[in-house]
């Protein structure tokens, strides 16, 4: 049974940092490619970063610099470290699996290709 669970969100002031975790069961993150996404109020869900095949990291251009992904295959957990947080970063953060293996193999980083979504973790940044 597949289960994806994000945690680590919270309320921080602008300039603060958070580290999110995504614990997976039911499949191995060493075999399947994972991505981090967020949904901020009033906007569609958007990609942040992900792991391609062989653990290659990919970042959406607008997310480079303040977001860092990592993973621990033994713990079947992926992480998202966020620094210098801004009020515009407020939203729900999700991780998910690339179900079509398109992004995994070097294709476009599309929300539509991902599934097995967790429930998300809320990040709130105050000014």
XYZ file of C-alpha atoms in Angstrom:
127
model
C 0.000 0.000 0.000
C 1.396 3.354 -1.065
C 1.580 6.109 1.510
C 3.221 9.498 1.193
C 3.348 11.829 4.167
C 4.822 15.295 4.358
C 5.754 17.019 7.601
C 7.849 19.841 8.931
C 5.728 22.797 7.944
C 4.931 25.599 10.321
C 4.799 29.319 10.848
C 7.971 31.363 10.464
C 8.917 34.977 9.990
C 10.279 36.272 6.721
C 13.916 35.334 6.369
C 13.464 32.139 8.331
C 14.099 28.557 7.307
C 12.262 25.270 7.356
C 13.114 21.694 6.446
C 10.276 19.560 5.151
C 10.268 15.788 5.117
C 8.378 13.358 2.929
C 8.253 9.790 4.177
C 7.252 7.185 1.612
C 6.039 3.624 1.999
C 4.896 1.143 -0.612
C 7.642 1.884 -3.141
C 11.319 2.811 -3.087
C 12.442 6.364 -3.766
C 15.664 4.830 -5.017
C 13.724 3.377 -7.932
C 11.003 5.945 -8.446
C 11.449 9.658 -9.033
C 9.998 12.116 -6.553
C 9.136 15.765 -6.786
C 8.302 18.635 -4.461
C 5.439 20.981 -5.259
C 3.503 23.748 -3.618
C 0.163 25.432 -3.902
C 0.015 29.019 -2.793
C -3.343 30.765 -2.300
C -4.984 31.746 -5.571
C -2.544 29.866 -7.773
C -2.283 26.450 -9.340
C -0.016 23.819 -7.919
C 3.536 24.381 -9.109
C 6.734 22.403 -9.142
C 9.734 23.244 -7.017
C 12.293 20.526 -7.568
C 12.673 16.800 -8.014
C 14.921 13.821 -8.408
C 15.417 12.340 -11.852
C 16.756 8.860 -12.530
C 20.005 8.037 -10.721
C 19.277 10.750 -8.175
C 19.982 13.683 -10.458
C 18.469 16.822 -8.956
C 16.365 19.267 -10.936
C 15.183 22.703 -9.831
C 12.607 24.945 -11.414
C 14.473 28.096 -12.390
C 12.425 30.371 -10.143
C 13.113 28.087 -7.170
C 16.887 27.939 -7.490
C 18.923 29.390 -4.676
C 16.567 29.202 -1.692
C 15.327 25.620 -2.004
C 17.445 22.501 -1.667
C 16.296 18.918 -2.050
C 17.927 15.846 -0.646
C 16.993 12.262 0.010
C 17.831 9.326 2.238
C 17.085 6.170 0.300
C 17.611 3.966 3.369
C 14.897 5.914 5.194
C 12.799 6.208 2.024
C 12.517 9.919 2.730
C 12.981 13.027 0.629
C 13.612 16.471 2.054
C 13.104 20.065 1.057
C 15.160 22.698 2.813
C 13.909 26.235 2.420
C 15.802 29.346 3.430
C 15.231 33.091 3.342
C 11.519 32.434 3.282
C 9.203 35.157 2.036
C 5.485 35.753 2.626
C 4.877 34.689 -1.001
C 6.160 31.223 -0.061
C 3.084 30.703 2.109
C 1.137 27.681 0.956
C 0.758 23.931 1.155
C 3.801 21.893 0.198
C 3.486 18.432 -1.301
C 5.634 15.609 -2.521
C 4.590 13.088 -5.140
C 5.847 10.332 -7.408
C 6.454 10.573 -11.152
C 3.904 8.026 -12.381
C 4.713 8.327 -16.080
C 8.511 8.247 -15.753
C 8.637 11.198 -18.096
C 10.359 13.677 -15.788
C 12.363 10.778 -14.407
C 13.928 10.187 -17.789
C 14.702 13.831 -18.496
C 11.330 15.115 -19.612
C 9.368 18.159 -18.579
C 8.606 18.690 -14.895
C 4.819 18.580 -15.090
C 2.431 18.384 -12.156
C 0.116 16.282 -14.338
C 2.681 13.469 -14.537
C 2.841 13.046 -10.776
C 0.604 11.098 -8.431
C 0.489 9.385 -5.062
C 0.222 12.787 -3.461
C 0.598 13.260 0.248
C -1.815 15.407 2.225
C 0.639 18.282 2.226
C 2.163 20.369 4.967
C 1.278 24.009 5.575
C 3.985 26.653 5.468
C 3.075 30.137 6.653
C 5.539 33.011 6.380
C 4.751 36.299 8.081
C 6.336 39.627 7.258
